[in-house]
mmCIF file of C-alpha atoms in Angstrom:
data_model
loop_
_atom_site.group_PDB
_atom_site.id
_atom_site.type_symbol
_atom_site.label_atom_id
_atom_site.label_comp_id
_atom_site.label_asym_id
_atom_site.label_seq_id
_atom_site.Cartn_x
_atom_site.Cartn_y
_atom_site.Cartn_z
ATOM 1 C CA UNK A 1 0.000 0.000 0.000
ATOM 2 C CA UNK A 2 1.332 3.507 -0.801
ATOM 3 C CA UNK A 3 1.935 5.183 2.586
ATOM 4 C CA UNK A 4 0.443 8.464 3.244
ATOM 5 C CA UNK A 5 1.418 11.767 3.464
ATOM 6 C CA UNK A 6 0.871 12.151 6.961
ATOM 7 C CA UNK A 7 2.818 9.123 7.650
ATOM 8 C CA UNK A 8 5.647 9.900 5.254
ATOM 9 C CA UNK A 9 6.112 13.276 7.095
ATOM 10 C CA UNK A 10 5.783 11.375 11.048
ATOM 11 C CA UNK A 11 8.946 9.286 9.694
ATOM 12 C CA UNK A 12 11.046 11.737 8.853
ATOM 13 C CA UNK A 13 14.370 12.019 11.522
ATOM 14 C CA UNK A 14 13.118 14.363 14.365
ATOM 15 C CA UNK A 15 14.408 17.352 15.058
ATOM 16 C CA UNK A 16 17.793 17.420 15.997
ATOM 17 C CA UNK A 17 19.511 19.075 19.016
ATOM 18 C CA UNK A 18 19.013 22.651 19.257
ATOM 19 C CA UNK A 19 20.835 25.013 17.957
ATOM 20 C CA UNK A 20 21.338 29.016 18.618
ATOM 21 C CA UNK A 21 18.074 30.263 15.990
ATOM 22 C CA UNK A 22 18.507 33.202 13.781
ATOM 23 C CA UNK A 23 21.527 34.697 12.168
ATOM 24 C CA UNK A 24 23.241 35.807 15.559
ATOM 25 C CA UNK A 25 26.418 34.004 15.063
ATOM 26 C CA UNK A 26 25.943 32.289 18.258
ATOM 27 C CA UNK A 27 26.893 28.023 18.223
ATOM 28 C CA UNK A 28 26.753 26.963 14.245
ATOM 29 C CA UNK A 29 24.046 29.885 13.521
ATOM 30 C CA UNK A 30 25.466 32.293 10.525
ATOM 31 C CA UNK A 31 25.865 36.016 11.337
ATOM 32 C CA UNK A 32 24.077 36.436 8.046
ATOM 33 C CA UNK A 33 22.451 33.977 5.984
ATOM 34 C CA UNK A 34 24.858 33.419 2.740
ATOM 35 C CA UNK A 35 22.306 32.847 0.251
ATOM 36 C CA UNK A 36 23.983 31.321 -3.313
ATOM 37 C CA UNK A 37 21.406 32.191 -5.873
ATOM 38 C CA UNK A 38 22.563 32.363 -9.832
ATOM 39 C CA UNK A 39 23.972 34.820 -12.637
ATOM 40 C CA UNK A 40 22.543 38.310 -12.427
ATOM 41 C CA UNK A 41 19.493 38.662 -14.604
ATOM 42 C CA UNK A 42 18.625 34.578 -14.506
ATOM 43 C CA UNK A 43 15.862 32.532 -12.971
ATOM 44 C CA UNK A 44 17.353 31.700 -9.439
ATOM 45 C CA UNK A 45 19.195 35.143 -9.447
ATOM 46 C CA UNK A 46 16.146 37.129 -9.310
ATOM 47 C CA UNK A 47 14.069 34.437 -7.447
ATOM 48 C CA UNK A 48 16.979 34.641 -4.733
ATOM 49 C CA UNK A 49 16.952 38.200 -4.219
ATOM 50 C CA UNK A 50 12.826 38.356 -3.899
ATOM 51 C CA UNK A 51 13.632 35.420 -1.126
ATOM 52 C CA UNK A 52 16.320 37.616 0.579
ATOM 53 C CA UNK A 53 13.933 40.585 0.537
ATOM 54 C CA UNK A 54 11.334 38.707 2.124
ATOM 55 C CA UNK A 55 14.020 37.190 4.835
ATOM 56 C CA UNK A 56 15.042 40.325 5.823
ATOM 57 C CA UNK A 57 11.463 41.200 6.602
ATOM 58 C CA UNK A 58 11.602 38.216 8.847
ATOM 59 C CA UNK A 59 14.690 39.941 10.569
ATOM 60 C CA UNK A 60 17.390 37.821 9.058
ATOM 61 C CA UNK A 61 20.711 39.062 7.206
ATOM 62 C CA UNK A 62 20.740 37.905 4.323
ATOM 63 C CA UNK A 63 23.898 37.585 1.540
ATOM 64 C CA UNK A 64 23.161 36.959 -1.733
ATOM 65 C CA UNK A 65 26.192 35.192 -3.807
ATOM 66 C CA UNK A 66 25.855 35.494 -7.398
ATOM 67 C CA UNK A 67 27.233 31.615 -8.799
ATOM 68 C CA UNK A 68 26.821 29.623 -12.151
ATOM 69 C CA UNK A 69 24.169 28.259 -9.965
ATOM 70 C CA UNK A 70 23.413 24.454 -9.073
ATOM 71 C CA UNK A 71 26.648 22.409 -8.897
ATOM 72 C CA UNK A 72 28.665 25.529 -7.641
ATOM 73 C CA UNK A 73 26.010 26.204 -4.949
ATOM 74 C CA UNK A 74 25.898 22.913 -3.530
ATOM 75 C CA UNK A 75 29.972 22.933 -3.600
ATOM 76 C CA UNK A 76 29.708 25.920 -1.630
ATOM 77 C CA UNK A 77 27.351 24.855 0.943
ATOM 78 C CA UNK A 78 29.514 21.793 1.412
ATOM 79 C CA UNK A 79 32.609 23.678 1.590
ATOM 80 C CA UNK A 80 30.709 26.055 4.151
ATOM 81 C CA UNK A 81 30.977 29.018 1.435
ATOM 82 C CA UNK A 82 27.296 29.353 1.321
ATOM 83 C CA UNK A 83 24.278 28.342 3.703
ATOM 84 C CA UNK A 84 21.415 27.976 1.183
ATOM 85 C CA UNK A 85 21.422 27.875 -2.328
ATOM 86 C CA UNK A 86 19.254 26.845 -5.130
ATOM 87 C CA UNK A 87 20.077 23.191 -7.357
ATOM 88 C CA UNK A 88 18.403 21.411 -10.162
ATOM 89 C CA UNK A 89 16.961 17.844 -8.765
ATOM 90 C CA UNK A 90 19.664 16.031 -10.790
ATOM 91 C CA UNK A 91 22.774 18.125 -9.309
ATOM 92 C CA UNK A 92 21.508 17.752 -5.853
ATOM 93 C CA UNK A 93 20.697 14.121 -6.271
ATOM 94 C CA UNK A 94 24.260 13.662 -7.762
ATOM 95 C CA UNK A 95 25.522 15.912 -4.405
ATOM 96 C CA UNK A 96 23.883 13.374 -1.740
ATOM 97 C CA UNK A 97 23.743 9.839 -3.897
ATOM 98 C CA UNK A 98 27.451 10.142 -5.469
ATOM 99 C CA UNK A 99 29.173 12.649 -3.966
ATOM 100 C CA UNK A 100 27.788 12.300 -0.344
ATOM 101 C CA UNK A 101 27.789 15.744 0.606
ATOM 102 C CA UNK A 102 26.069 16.773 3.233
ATOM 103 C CA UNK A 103 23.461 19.371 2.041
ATOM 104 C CA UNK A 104 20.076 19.124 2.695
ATOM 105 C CA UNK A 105 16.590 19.894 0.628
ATOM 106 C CA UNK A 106 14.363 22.822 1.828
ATOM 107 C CA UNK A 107 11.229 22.586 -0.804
ATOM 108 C CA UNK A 108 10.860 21.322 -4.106
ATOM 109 C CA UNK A 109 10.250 24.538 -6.106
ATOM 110 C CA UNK A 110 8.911 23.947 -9.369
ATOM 111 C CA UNK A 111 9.653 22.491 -12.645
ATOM 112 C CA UNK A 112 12.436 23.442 -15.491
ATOM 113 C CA UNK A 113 12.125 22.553 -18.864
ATOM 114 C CA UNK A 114 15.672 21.574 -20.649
ATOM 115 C CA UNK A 115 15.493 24.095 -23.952
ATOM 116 C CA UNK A 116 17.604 22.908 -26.478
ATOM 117 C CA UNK A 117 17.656 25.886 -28.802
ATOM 118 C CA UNK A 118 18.414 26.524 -32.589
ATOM 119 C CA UNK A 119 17.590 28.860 -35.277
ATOM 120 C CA UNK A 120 14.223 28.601 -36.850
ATOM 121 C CA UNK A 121 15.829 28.612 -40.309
ATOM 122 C CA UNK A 122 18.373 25.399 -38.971
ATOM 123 C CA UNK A 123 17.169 21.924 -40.250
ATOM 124 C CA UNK A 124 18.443 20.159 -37.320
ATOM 125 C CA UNK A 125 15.197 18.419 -36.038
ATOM 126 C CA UNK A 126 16.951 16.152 -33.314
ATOM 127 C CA UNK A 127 19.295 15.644 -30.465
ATOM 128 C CA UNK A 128 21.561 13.270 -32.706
ATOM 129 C CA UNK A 129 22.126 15.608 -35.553
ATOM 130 C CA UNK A 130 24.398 17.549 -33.441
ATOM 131 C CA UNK A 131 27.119 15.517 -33.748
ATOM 132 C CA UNK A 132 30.150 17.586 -34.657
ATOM 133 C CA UNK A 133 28.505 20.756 -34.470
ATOM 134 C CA UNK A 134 29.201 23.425 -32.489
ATOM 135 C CA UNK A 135 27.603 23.526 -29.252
ATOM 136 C CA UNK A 136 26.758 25.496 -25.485
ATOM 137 C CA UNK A 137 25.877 23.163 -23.118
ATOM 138 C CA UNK A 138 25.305 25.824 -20.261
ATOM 139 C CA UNK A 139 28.040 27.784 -17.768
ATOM 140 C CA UNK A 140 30.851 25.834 -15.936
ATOM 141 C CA UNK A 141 29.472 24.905 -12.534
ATOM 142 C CA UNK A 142 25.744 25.004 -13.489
ATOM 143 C CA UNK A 143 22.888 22.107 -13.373
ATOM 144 C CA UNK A 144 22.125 23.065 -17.037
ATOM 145 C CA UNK A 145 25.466 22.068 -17.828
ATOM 146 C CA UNK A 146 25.523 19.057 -16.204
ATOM 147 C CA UNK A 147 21.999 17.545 -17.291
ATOM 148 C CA UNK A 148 23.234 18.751 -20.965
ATOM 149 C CA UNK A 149 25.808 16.345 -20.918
ATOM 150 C CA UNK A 150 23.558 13.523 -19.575
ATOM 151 C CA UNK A 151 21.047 14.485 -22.642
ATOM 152 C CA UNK A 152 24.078 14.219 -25.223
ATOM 153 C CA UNK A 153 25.605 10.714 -23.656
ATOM 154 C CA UNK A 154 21.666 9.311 -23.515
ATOM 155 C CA UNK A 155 21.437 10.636 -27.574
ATOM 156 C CA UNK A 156 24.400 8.396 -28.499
ATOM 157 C CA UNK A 157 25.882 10.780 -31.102
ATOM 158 C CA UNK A 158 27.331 9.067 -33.829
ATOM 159 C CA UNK A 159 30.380 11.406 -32.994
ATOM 160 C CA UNK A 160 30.473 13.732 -30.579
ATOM 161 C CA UNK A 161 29.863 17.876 -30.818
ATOM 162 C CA UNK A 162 32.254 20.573 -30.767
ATOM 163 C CA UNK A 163 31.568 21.917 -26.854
ATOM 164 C CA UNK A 164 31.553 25.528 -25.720
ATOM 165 C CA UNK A 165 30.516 26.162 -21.963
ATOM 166 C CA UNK A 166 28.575 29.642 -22.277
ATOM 167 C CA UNK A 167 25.696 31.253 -19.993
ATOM 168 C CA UNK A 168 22.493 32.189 -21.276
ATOM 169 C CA UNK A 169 23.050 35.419 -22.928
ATOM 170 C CA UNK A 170 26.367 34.384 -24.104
ATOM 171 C CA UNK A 171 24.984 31.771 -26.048
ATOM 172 C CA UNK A 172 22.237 33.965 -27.530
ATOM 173 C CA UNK A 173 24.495 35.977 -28.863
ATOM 174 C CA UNK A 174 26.953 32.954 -29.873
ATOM 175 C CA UNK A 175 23.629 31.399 -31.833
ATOM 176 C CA UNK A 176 22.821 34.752 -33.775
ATOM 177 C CA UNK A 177 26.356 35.119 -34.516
ATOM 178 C CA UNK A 178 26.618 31.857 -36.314
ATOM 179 C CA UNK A 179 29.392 30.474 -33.775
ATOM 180 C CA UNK A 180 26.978 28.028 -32.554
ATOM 181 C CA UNK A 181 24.682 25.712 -34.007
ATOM 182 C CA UNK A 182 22.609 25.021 -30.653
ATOM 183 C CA UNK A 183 22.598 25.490 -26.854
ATOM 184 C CA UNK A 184 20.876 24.055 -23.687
ATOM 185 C CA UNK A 185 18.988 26.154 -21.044
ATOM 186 C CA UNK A 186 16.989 24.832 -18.065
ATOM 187 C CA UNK A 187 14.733 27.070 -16.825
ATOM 188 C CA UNK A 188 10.716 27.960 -16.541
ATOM 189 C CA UNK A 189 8.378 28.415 -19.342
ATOM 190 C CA UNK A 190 8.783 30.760 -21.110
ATOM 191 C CA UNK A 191 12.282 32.570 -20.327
ATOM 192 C CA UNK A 192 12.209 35.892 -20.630
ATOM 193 C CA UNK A 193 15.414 36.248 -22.328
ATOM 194 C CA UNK A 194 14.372 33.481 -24.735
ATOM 195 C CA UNK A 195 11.072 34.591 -24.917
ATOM 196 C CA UNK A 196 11.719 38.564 -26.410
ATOM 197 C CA UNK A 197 13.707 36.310 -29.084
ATOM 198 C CA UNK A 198 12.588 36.141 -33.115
ATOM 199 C CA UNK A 199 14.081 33.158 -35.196
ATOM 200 C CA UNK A 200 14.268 30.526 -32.656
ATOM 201 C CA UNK A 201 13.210 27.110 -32.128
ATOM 202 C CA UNK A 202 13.680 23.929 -29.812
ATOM 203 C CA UNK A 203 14.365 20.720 -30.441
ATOM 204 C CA UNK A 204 11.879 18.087 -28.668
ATOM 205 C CA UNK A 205 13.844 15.799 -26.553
ATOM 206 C CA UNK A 206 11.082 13.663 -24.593
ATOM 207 C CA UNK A 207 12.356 10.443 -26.125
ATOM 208 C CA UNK A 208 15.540 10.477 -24.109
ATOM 209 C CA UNK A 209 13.641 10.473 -20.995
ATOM 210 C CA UNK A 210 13.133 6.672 -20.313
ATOM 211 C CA UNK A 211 16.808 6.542 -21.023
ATOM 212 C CA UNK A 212 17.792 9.388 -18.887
ATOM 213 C CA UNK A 213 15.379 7.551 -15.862
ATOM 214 C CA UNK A 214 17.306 4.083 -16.340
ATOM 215 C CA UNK A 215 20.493 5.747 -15.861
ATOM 216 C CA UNK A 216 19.968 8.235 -13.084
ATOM 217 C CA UNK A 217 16.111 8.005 -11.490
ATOM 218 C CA UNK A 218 12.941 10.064 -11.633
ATOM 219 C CA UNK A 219 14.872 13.162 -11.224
ATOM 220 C CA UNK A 220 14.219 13.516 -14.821
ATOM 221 C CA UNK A 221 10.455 13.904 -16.026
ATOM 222 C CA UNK A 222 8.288 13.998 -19.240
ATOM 223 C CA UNK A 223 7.338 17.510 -19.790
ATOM 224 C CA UNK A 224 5.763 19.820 -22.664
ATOM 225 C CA UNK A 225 6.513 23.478 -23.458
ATOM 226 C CA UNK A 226 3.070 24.689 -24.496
ATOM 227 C CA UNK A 227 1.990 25.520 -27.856
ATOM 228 C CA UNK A 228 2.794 29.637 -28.076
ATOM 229 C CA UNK A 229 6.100 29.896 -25.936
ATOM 230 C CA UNK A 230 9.165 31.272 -28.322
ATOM 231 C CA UNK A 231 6.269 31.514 -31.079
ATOM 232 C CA UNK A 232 5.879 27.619 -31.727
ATOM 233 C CA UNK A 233 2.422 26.804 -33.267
ATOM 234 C CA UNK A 234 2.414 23.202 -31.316
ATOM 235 C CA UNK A 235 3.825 21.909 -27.999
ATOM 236 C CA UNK A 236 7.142 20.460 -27.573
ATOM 237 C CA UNK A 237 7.999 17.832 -25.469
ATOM 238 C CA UNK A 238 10.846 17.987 -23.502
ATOM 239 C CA UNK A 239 12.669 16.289 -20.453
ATOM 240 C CA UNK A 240 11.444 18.519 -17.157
ATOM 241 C CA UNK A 241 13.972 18.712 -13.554
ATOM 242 C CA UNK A 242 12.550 20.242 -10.344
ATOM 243 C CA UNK A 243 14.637 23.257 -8.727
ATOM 244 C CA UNK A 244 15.209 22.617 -5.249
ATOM 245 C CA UNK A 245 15.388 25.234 -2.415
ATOM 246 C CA UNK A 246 18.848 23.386 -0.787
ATOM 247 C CA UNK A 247 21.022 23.972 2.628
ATOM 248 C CA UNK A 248 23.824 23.015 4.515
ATOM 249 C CA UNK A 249 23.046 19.813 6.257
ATOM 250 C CA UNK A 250 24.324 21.659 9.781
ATOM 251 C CA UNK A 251 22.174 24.484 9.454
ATOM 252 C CA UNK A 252 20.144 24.876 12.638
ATOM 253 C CA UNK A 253 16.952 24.100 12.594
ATOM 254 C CA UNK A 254 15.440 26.990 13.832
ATOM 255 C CA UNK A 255 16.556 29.095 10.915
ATOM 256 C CA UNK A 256 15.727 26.269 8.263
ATOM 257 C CA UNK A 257 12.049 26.296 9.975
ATOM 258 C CA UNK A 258 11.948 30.332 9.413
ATOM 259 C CA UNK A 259 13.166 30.135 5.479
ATOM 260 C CA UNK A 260 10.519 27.504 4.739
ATOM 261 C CA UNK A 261 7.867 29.206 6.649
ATOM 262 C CA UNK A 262 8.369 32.611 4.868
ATOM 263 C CA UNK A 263 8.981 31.084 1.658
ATOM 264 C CA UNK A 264 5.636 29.154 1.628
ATOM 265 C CA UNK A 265 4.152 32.518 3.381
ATOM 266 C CA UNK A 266 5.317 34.988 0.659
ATOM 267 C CA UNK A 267 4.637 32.944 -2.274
ATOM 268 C CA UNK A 268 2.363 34.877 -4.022
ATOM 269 C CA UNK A 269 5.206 37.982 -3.978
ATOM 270 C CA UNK A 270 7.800 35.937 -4.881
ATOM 271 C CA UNK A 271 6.769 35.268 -8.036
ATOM 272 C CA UNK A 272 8.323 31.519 -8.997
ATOM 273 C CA UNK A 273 8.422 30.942 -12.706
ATOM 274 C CA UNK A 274 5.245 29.645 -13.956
ATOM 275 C CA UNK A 275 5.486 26.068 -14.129
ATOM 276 C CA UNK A 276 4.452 22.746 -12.254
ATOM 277 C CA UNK A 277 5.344 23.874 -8.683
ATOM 278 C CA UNK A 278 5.341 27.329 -9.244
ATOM 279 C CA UNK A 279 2.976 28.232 -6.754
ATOM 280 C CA UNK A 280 4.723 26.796 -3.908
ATOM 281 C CA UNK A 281 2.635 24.078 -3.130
ATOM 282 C CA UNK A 282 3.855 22.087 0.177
ATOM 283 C CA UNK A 283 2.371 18.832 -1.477
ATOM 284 C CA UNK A 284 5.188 19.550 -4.302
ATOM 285 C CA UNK A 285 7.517 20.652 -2.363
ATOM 286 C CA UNK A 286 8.244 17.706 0.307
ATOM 287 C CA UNK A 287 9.046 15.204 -2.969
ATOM 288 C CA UNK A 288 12.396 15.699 -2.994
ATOM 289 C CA UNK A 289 13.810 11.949 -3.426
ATOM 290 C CA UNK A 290 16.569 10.592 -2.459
ATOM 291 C CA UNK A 291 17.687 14.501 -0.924
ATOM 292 C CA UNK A 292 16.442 14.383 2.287
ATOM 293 C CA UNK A 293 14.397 17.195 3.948
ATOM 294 C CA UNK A 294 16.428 19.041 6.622
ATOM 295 C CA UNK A 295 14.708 18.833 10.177
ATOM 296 C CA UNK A 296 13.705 22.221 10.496
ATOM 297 C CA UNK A 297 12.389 22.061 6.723
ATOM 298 C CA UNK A 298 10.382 18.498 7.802
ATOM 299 C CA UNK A 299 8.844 20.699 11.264
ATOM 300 C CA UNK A 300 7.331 22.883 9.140
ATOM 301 C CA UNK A 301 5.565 20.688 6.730
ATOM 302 C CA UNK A 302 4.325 18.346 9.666
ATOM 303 C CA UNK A 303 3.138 21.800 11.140
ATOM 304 C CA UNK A 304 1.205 22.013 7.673
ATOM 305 C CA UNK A 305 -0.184 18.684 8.007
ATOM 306 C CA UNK A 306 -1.065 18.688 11.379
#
């Protein structure tokens, strides 16, 4: 029998000794919470700074860190660089099943749909005819980059592409400039920088999926990009990753309480990218696999819950 809810929550590891709350700098408590978000101008970068705002409100210090985003967030929460941070499902599940480090999950936040994106005038029509083209498969140190390379090996490219390692609006303007043939983004639907775009198109990739599952879990999803985002007459289906709200597995509990609390409590101002998830619901938000919700984090839903 599938076990409830209630009694997922009740099984989840108590709460662990006390800790100083807050951002004091008393015990293992931060004297501000270090808050590693994204580039400037991206999804988690301006998510992250309407979550600081709302912290402060709260009465915490808050620091946000500018990163390449998932992998290089969880590094630094590990390292003890950062105390929160935001992570696609894949990189986090990679951090805790692989690399064993000890971050923790917060919320599930809501969906992002991998983009692979190419000029509406290029034939290319699938993931495999990019062999030995020229390609972005996301910023050094971001989840993009990393579930771009998973989508690639699960293609099976006769030979493989000619890489380049660019952020969003690098590769924009590397695609209009003819220096690449394609680039991967994982983000909401739409993108805004993607979105103000003429003369683009993506490149279904739902087929990879089952492999993608076999080899790494249901951290990967079937997902559609509706019919009208970037101007495409028809939906196209796609391989969707949650974004996770992560911390550092020592953060006290008091203070991981107090983040998920106001982020559930200012949802509606903080304005999540519209996708599945993207209103913050705590039924979402407590799925996060093999990631385990930190104490405070698991307090706070049970509080839900009853």
């Amino acid at each position: 029998m599938p076990i409830s809810r209630r009694a997922f929550l009740g099984a989840l590891p108590g709460a662990c000794l006390a800790l100083a709350a807050g951002c004091s700098g008393s015990g293992d408590g931060p004297r501000e919470l270090r808050l590693a978000t994204g580039l400037a101008g991206g999804p988690y970068g301006a998510l992250g700074d309407r979550l600081a705002e709302e912290l402060r409100r709260e009465g915490i210090g808050v620091r946000v860190l500018r990163t390449a985003a998932s992998v290089q967030n969880l590094t630094m929460m590990t390292d003890g660089r950062a105390d929160a941070g935001f992570s696609l499902a894949d990189s986090a599940d990679d951090a805790v099943r692989v690399r064993h480090q000890a971050v923790s999950a917060l919320a599930r936040m809501y969906m992002n749909y991998v983009h692979l994106v190419v000029r509406e005038d290029d034939r290319i029509a699938s993931v495999q005819e990019l062999a030995g083209r020229a390609v972005s498969l996301g910023v050094e140190g971001s989840g993009t980059a990393v579930t771009a390379a998973r989508v690639l090996a699960a293609a099976g490219l006769e030979r493989p592409p000619q890489v380049v390692r660019l952020g969003l609006d690098a590769s924009i303007d590397a695609l209009r400039g003819g220096r690449i043939e394609a680039f991967f983004w994982s983000g909401g639907v739409p993108t805004p920088a993607l979105a103000s775009l003429d003369g683009i198109r993506l490149v279904p990739l739902e087929s990879l999926v089952p492999v993608l599952r076999r080899g790494f879990g249901p951290v990967y999803e079937h997902a559609s990009v509706p019919s009208g985002a970037y101007g495409a007459t028809r939906p196209v289906a796609t391989v969707g990753t949650p974004s996770y709200l992560m911390c550092r597995t020592s953060l006290p509990d008091d203070l991981a309480h107090t983040i998920t609390e106001t982020l559930f409590r200012a949802r509606d101002r903080l304005q999540a990218p519209s996708a599945p998830g993207g209103r913050l619901d705590e039924r979402y938000a407590i799925g996060t696999g093999v990631v385990p919700l930190h104490p405070g984090a698991a307090r706070y839903y049970r509080s839900v819950y009853g």
